Amino acid sequence: PANAWFGVGFNAQQMSDEPYSIIVQGGRLPIMEVKLGDHDPGHNLSNSLKVISDKTEGSNRTIQLWRPLKGATAEHYTFDLSTTAIEFIAAVGSSPGFAYHKDKGASVIHLSPSGNQTVASCVCDGGSSGSIDGIPFRKRCGPEPKSDLLKEHNRICDIRTYSGGLECCHHQWFLLDADQEIPPQVEEYHLKFRIWFKDYDPNTIVNLPRLYWQTENAAGEYDVPKCDPGTPSNECVHTITSRFTVNDLLNRDCSIRSDVACSGNGTSVKFIYAGGHCHAATCLSMDLYNMDTGKLICSQTPIQGQNTEVFDEKGYIAIPPCIWGDEDELEDPPVLSVNTTLLSIKRCNSTYGHYGEMASWQMRGVVLP
């Protein structure tokens, strides 16, 4: 548009990829190079662009830019001549200055050699890839033994069989039970946090990095297929498993101070907390085993509330986590080497088929040298 900003971010399919982006602002406002944040406007980069042409016809604006292939800094995207495809996100605003987008989308630029170049070129069908309402569909269902989803042909892994779930839930998307106008009411939530703390003492306080694993291995969700007709409800159980190592939980070679996902390097982990992300009310259990010894590390089973007491309210379900420590009432923390093989087993009731099921382990532990 001639009177509003528009932009493109390279090597990305969503804002959380935090891409290098070029933002063309409306009117006489400057063209910007920006490093986007995760649903955040990010920060400006040094300018490396040269305007070749800038034309406006009616309400449309066409601008041609030039910049070196190599990025001016590590945060500038570097274009590689050997690349045959570049993922990108694009957005347009409703005001001249860079602000919240009015519309957005994502796609892929496919490149092929031109002129007298002899480099082979192939235009290929993406097969199971695609997009939903302009948002690219990407599911990285892993192979065995880290995931069962490909083996069982889980519908979540292929856009041709995808029936519902996270990919249908994006910002300002409304899922209604009928073809109707979006209701005008806005629900407002208030959260209250109470944080206990004590002054930092390097002799007694150690870092507890987040250790994370998905039994659905990087897919982020999976479908629970409906059990066979006539099967008693208590026998309708769908199970998925994942085998991985403690080392798979670590995010190494990074800065603990600047990267919240950084675990640091180590040879073993002292586990303090393990909590399974398991959806009520179909979740039956999540179990974590040490496969080298056969010992059960953590077992989680939903508990139904029975009365009006706090944390035991009738009509609600709790899934208490596993917690270890040096206190008398707690079990000793398990200490596992990075080469230890773990097994996650998730069981879910399948009386009714449903989408968007999850089975991830959210854990904390001390990474030992």
Coordinates of C-alpha atoms in Angstrom, one line a residue:
P1 CA 0.0 0.0 0.0
A2 CA 1.0 3.6 -0.6
N3 CA -0.2 4.9 2.7
A4 CA 0.8 2.2 5.2
W5 CA 3.9 0.2 6.2
F6 CA 4.7 -3.3 4.8
G7 CA 7.6 -5.6 5.4
V8 CA 9.2 -9.0 4.9
G9 CA 11.3 -11.2 7.3
F10 CA 13.7 -13.7 5.8
N11 CA 14.5 -17.3 6.8
A12 CA 11.4 -17.5 9.0
Q13 CA 7.8 -18.8 9.1
Q14 CA 6.6 -16.9 12.2
M15 CA 7.7 -14.0 14.4
S16 CA 9.1 -16.3 17.0
D17 CA 11.8 -17.2 14.6
E18 CA 13.0 -13.6 15.2
P19 CA 14.1 -12.9 11.6
Y20 CA 16.1 -10.1 9.9
S21 CA 13.4 -8.0 8.3
I22 CA 13.0 -5.1 5.9
I23 CA 10.2 -2.6 6.8
V24 CA 9.0 -0.1 4.3
Q25 CA 7.2 2.6 6.1
G26 CA 4.5 4.8 4.5
G27 CA 4.9 8.4 3.4
R28 CA 8.3 10.0 3.9
L29 CA 9.2 7.7 6.9
P30 CA 12.5 5.9 6.5
I31 CA 12.9 2.3 5.3
M32 CA 14.2 0.2 8.2
E33 CA 16.2 -3.0 8.7
V34 CA 15.0 -4.7 11.8
K35 CA 15.8 -7.8 13.9
L36 CA 12.3 -8.8 15.0
G37 CA 11.6 -10.3 18.4
D38 CA 9.2 -13.0 19.5
H39 CA 5.9 -11.2 19.0
D40 CA 7.9 -8.0 19.6
P41 CA 8.9 -5.2 17.3
G42 CA 12.6 -6.0 18.0
H43 CA 15.3 -3.5 17.4
N44 CA 16.7 -1.5 14.4
L45 CA 19.9 -2.6 12.6
S46 CA 22.4 -0.5 10.7
N47 CA 21.3 0.5 7.2
S48 CA 22.8 -1.5 4.3
L49 CA 20.0 -0.8 1.8
K50 CA 20.1 1.3 -1.4
V51 CA 16.8 2.4 -3.1
I52 CA 16.9 1.6 -6.8
S53 CA 13.4 2.8 -7.6
D54 CA 10.3 3.9 -5.6
K55 CA 7.0 4.3 -7.5
T56 CA 3.4 4.9 -6.4
E57 CA 0.5 4.3 -8.7
G58 CA -2.9 5.0 -7.1
S59 CA -3.0 3.1 -3.8
N60 CA -0.1 0.8 -4.7
R61 CA 3.6 1.3 -4.0
T62 CA 6.4 -0.6 -5.7
I63 CA 9.9 -0.3 -4.3
Q64 CA 13.1 -1.9 -5.6
L65 CA 16.0 -2.3 -3.1
W66 CA 19.6 -3.4 -3.3
R67 CA 22.0 -4.6 -0.6
P68 CA 25.1 -6.9 -0.5
L69 CA 24.5 -10.6 -0.3
K70 CA 26.6 -10.9 2.9
G71 CA 24.9 -9.3 5.9
A72 CA 26.5 -6.2 7.4
T73 CA 26.5 -7.9 10.8
A74 CA 25.6 -11.3 12.3
E75 CA 22.0 -10.1 12.8
H76 CA 21.7 -9.1 9.1
Y77 CA 20.5 -12.1 6.9
T78 CA 23.2 -13.4 4.5
F79 CA 21.9 -14.6 1.2
D80 CA 23.5 -17.8 -0.1
L81 CA 23.7 -18.3 -3.9
S82 CA 23.5 -22.1 -3.4
T83 CA 20.1 -21.8 -1.7
T84 CA 17.1 -22.9 -3.8
A85 CA 14.4 -21.7 -1.4
I86 CA 14.0 -19.0 1.2
E87 CA 11.2 -19.1 3.8
F88 CA 9.8 -15.7 4.6
I89 CA 7.0 -13.9 6.6
A90 CA 5.3 -10.8 5.3
A91 CA 3.0 -8.3 6.9
V92 CA 1.1 -5.1 6.2
G93 CA 0.0 -2.4 8.6
S94 CA -2.8 0.1 8.8
S95 CA -0.7 3.2 9.6
P96 CA 2.4 4.8 8.0
G97 CA 4.7 4.0 10.9
F98 CA 5.8 0.5 11.8
A99 CA 3.3 -0.8 14.3
Y100 CA 1.0 -3.9 14.9
H101 CA 0.1 -5.6 11.6
K102 CA -3.3 -5.5 9.9
D103 CA -2.6 -8.7 8.0
K104 CA 0.2 -11.2 7.8
G105 CA 1.3 -14.4 6.1
A106 CA 4.2 -16.7 5.3
S107 CA 5.5 -18.6 2.3
V108 CA 8.6 -19.7 0.5
I109 CA 10.5 -18.0 -2.4
H110 CA 11.8 -20.7 -4.8
L111 CA 14.9 -19.8 -6.7
S112 CA 16.4 -21.3 -9.9
P113 CA 19.5 -20.5 -11.9
S114 CA 19.2 -17.9 -14.7
G115 CA 21.2 -16.9 -17.8
N116 CA 23.9 -19.3 -18.9
Q117 CA 24.4 -21.0 -15.6
T118 CA 24.7 -24.8 -15.8
V119 CA 23.6 -25.5 -12.2
A120 CA 20.9 -28.1 -12.2
S121 CA 17.4 -26.8 -11.1
C122 CA 14.4 -28.8 -9.9
V123 CA 10.9 -27.5 -9.1
C124 CA 9.5 -30.1 -6.7
D125 CA 6.1 -30.8 -5.2
G126 CA 6.0 -30.2 -1.5
G127 CA 3.8 -33.2 -0.9
S128 CA 2.6 -33.1 2.7
S129 CA 3.6 -29.5 3.3
G130 CA 1.3 -26.6 2.8
S131 CA -0.5 -23.8 4.6
I132 CA -3.7 -23.2 6.6
D133 CA -5.2 -19.7 6.0
G134 CA -1.8 -18.5 4.8
I135 CA 0.1 -19.9 7.8
P136 CA 2.7 -22.5 6.7
F137 CA 2.1 -26.0 8.0
R138 CA 5.2 -27.6 9.5
K139 CA 5.2 -30.7 11.5
R140 CA 8.5 -32.4 12.3
C141 CA 7.2 -35.8 13.4
G142 CA 10.3 -37.7 14.3
P143 CA 11.1 -41.4 13.5
E144 CA 11.4 -44.2 16.0
P145 CA 12.6 -44.7 18.7
K146 CA 12.1 -41.0 19.6
S147 CA 8.5 -41.0 18.4
D148 CA 5.7 -43.4 17.4
L149 CA 3.7 -40.9 15.3
L150 CA 5.2 -41.7 11.9
K151 CA 4.9 -45.4 12.5
E152 CA 1.2 -45.2 13.4
H153 CA 0.6 -42.7 10.6
N154 CA -0.8 -40.2 13.1
R155 CA -2.9 -37.6 11.2
I156 CA -1.1 -34.7 12.8
C157 CA 2.0 -35.3 10.7
D158 CA 0.5 -34.6 7.2
I159 CA -1.5 -31.6 6.1
R160 CA -3.6 -34.0 3.9
T161 CA -4.9 -35.7 7.0
Y162 CA -4.7 -32.9 9.5
S163 CA -8.2 -32.4 11.1
G164 CA -7.6 -29.9 13.8
G165 CA -5.4 -28.7 16.6
L166 CA -2.7 -26.0 17.2
E167 CA -2.4 -25.1 13.6
C168 CA -6.0 -23.9 13.7
C169 CA -5.4 -21.7 16.7
H170 CA -3.5 -18.5 15.9
H171 CA -3.7 -14.9 17.2
Q172 CA -7.1 -13.4 16.5
W173 CA -8.4 -16.5 14.9
F174 CA -11.9 -17.3 16.2
L175 CA -13.2 -20.9 16.2
L176 CA -17.0 -20.9 16.6
D177 CA -19.5 -23.8 16.6
A178 CA -21.5 -22.3 13.8
D179 CA -21.3 -19.8 10.9
Q180 CA -22.0 -16.8 13.0
E181 CA -20.8 -13.3 13.8
I182 CA -17.9 -13.0 16.3
P183 CA -19.4 -12.2 19.7
P184 CA -18.5 -8.6 20.8
Q185 CA -17.8 -9.5 24.5
V186 CA -14.2 -9.5 25.7
E187 CA -13.2 -11.8 28.5
E188 CA -10.7 -10.3 31.0
Y189 CA -8.5 -12.3 33.2
H190 CA -6.6 -11.2 36.3
L191 CA -3.6 -13.2 37.5
K192 CA -2.0 -12.9 40.9
F193 CA 1.5 -14.2 41.6
R194 CA 3.2 -14.7 45.0
I195 CA 7.0 -15.1 44.6
W196 CA 9.2 -16.4 47.4
F197 CA 12.9 -15.5 47.2
K198 CA 16.1 -15.1 49.1
D199 CA 19.3 -13.2 48.4
Y200 CA 21.6 -14.9 46.0
D201 CA 24.5 -16.9 47.6
P202 CA 26.7 -18.7 45.0
N203 CA 27.7 -21.2 47.7
T204 CA 24.1 -22.4 48.3
I205 CA 22.1 -21.5 45.2
V206 CA 22.6 -23.2 41.8
N207 CA 21.0 -22.7 38.5
L208 CA 18.1 -25.0 37.6
P209 CA 17.8 -24.9 33.8
R210 CA 14.6 -26.0 32.1
L211 CA 14.9 -29.5 30.7
Y212 CA 12.2 -30.2 28.1
W213 CA 11.1 -33.2 26.0
Q214 CA 8.0 -34.1 23.9
T215 CA 6.8 -37.7 23.8
E216 CA 5.4 -36.6 20.5
N217 CA 9.0 -35.5 19.6
A218 CA 8.9 -32.0 18.1
A219 CA 5.4 -32.2 16.6
G220 CA 4.0 -30.2 19.5
E221 CA 0.7 -32.1 19.5
Y222 CA -0.8 -35.3 18.2
D223 CA -4.2 -36.8 17.4
V224 CA -5.9 -39.4 19.6
P225 CA -7.9 -41.7 17.3
K226 CA -11.3 -43.0 18.5
C227 CA -11.2 -46.6 19.7
D228 CA -13.0 -49.3 17.8
P229 CA -16.8 -49.3 18.1
G230 CA -18.1 -51.5 20.9
T231 CA -15.0 -51.2 23.0
P232 CA -15.8 -50.6 26.7
S233 CA -14.7 -47.1 27.7
N234 CA -12.3 -48.4 30.3
E235 CA -10.5 -50.3 27.6
C236 CA -10.2 -47.4 25.2
V237 CA -6.6 -46.5 25.8
H238 CA -4.3 -44.9 23.3
T239 CA -0.5 -45.0 24.0
I240 CA 2.5 -43.3 22.6
T241 CA 6.2 -43.7 23.6
S242 CA 9.5 -42.0 23.1
R243 CA 13.0 -43.2 23.8
F244 CA 15.7 -40.6 24.2
T245 CA 18.8 -39.8 26.3
V246 CA 19.5 -37.3 29.1
N247 CA 21.8 -35.6 26.7
D248 CA 18.8 -34.8 24.4
L249 CA 17.5 -32.6 27.2
L250 CA 20.5 -30.3 27.2
N251 CA 21.0 -27.1 25.3
R252 CA 24.8 -26.8 25.2
D253 CA 27.4 -24.4 24.0
C254 CA 25.4 -21.3 24.9
S255 CA 25.4 -18.5 27.6
I256 CA 23.5 -19.3 30.7
R257 CA 23.4 -15.6 31.5
S258 CA 21.8 -14.5 28.2
D259 CA 19.9 -17.5 26.9
V260 CA 17.0 -18.7 29.1
A261 CA 16.9 -22.0 27.3
C262 CA 20.6 -22.7 28.0
S263 CA 21.5 -25.7 30.2
G264 CA 25.3 -25.5 29.9
N265 CA 27.6 -28.4 29.5
G266 CA 27.9 -31.3 31.9
T267 CA 28.3 -35.0 32.3
S268 CA 25.2 -35.7 34.4
V269 CA 22.0 -34.2 35.6
K270 CA 20.6 -34.0 39.2
F271 CA 16.8 -33.9 38.7
I272 CA 14.8 -31.7 41.0
Y273 CA 11.4 -31.4 39.3
A274 CA 9.5 -33.3 36.6
G275 CA 6.0 -32.3 35.4
G276 CA 4.1 -33.9 32.5
H277 CA 2.0 -31.7 30.3
C278 CA -1.1 -33.9 30.0
H279 CA -4.6 -32.7 29.0
A280 CA -7.5 -33.3 31.3
A281 CA -9.8 -35.1 31.4
T282 CA -8.7 -37.7 28.9
C283 CA -5.1 -38.0 30.3
L284 CA -4.7 -41.3 32.1
S285 CA -1.0 -41.3 33.0
M286 CA 2.5 -40.2 32.0
D287 CA 5.5 -42.3 33.1
L288 CA 9.2 -41.7 32.8
Y289 CA 11.6 -44.7 33.1
N290 CA 15.4 -45.1 33.3
M291 CA 15.7 -47.7 30.5
D292 CA 19.3 -48.7 31.6
T293 CA 18.0 -49.9 34.9
G294 CA 14.3 -50.4 34.3
K295 CA 13.6 -48.1 37.3
L296 CA 10.5 -45.8 37.3
I297 CA 11.7 -42.2 37.7
C298 CA 8.4 -40.3 37.7
S299 CA 4.8 -41.4 37.4
Q300 CA 1.9 -38.9 37.1
T301 CA -1.8 -39.8 37.3
P302 CA -4.5 -37.2 37.4
I303 CA -6.4 -36.8 40.7
Q304 CA -10.0 -35.8 40.8
G305 CA -11.0 -33.2 43.5
Q306 CA -13.4 -34.6 46.2
N307 CA -14.5 -31.6 48.3
T308 CA -14.2 -27.8 48.7
E309 CA -10.7 -27.8 50.2
V310 CA -8.0 -25.8 48.5
F311 CA -6.3 -28.0 45.8
D312 CA -9.0 -30.6 46.3
E313 CA -12.0 -28.9 44.7
K314 CA -14.7 -31.2 43.4
G315 CA -15.1 -30.9 39.6
Y316 CA -11.4 -30.1 39.1
I317 CA -8.5 -32.3 38.2
A318 CA -4.9 -31.9 39.4
I319 CA -1.7 -33.6 38.1
P320 CA 0.8 -33.3 40.9
P321 CA 4.5 -33.2 39.6
C322 CA 7.4 -35.2 40.9
I323 CA 9.7 -33.2 43.2
W324 CA 13.0 -34.4 44.8
G325 CA 15.2 -32.7 47.3
D326 CA 17.3 -32.9 50.4
E327 CA 14.4 -32.3 52.8
D328 CA 13.3 -35.2 54.9
E329 CA 9.8 -35.5 53.3
L330 CA 11.3 -35.7 49.8
E331 CA 13.0 -38.5 48.0
D332 CA 16.7 -38.1 47.0
P333 CA 17.1 -36.5 43.6
P334 CA 18.0 -39.0 40.8
V335 CA 21.4 -38.3 39.3
L336 CA 21.7 -39.6 35.7
S337 CA 24.6 -39.4 33.3
V338 CA 24.0 -37.8 30.0
N339 CA 24.3 -41.2 28.3
T340 CA 21.3 -42.6 30.2
T341 CA 18.4 -43.8 28.0
L342 CA 15.0 -42.6 29.1
L343 CA 11.5 -43.9 28.1
S344 CA 8.4 -41.8 28.2
I345 CA 5.0 -43.5 28.1
K346 CA 1.8 -41.5 27.7
R347 CA -1.6 -43.1 28.0
C348 CA -4.8 -41.4 27.1
N349 CA -8.5 -42.4 27.0
S350 CA -9.7 -42.7 23.5
T351 CA -13.5 -43.2 23.9
Y352 CA -13.8 -40.1 21.7
G353 CA -11.2 -39.1 19.2
H354 CA -9.7 -35.6 19.8
Y355 CA -7.1 -33.3 18.4
G356 CA -4.2 -31.3 19.9
E357 CA -3.2 -33.8 22.6
M358 CA 0.2 -33.2 24.2
A359 CA 2.6 -35.3 26.2
S360 CA 5.7 -33.2 27.1
W361 CA 8.0 -33.3 30.1
Q362 CA 8.8 -30.0 31.7
M363 CA 11.6 -30.6 34.1
R364 CA 14.3 -28.7 36.1
G365 CA 17.6 -30.0 37.3
V366 CA 21.2 -29.2 38.2
V367 CA 23.7 -29.9 35.3
L368 CA 26.8 -31.4 37.0
P369 CA 30.3 -31.0 35.5

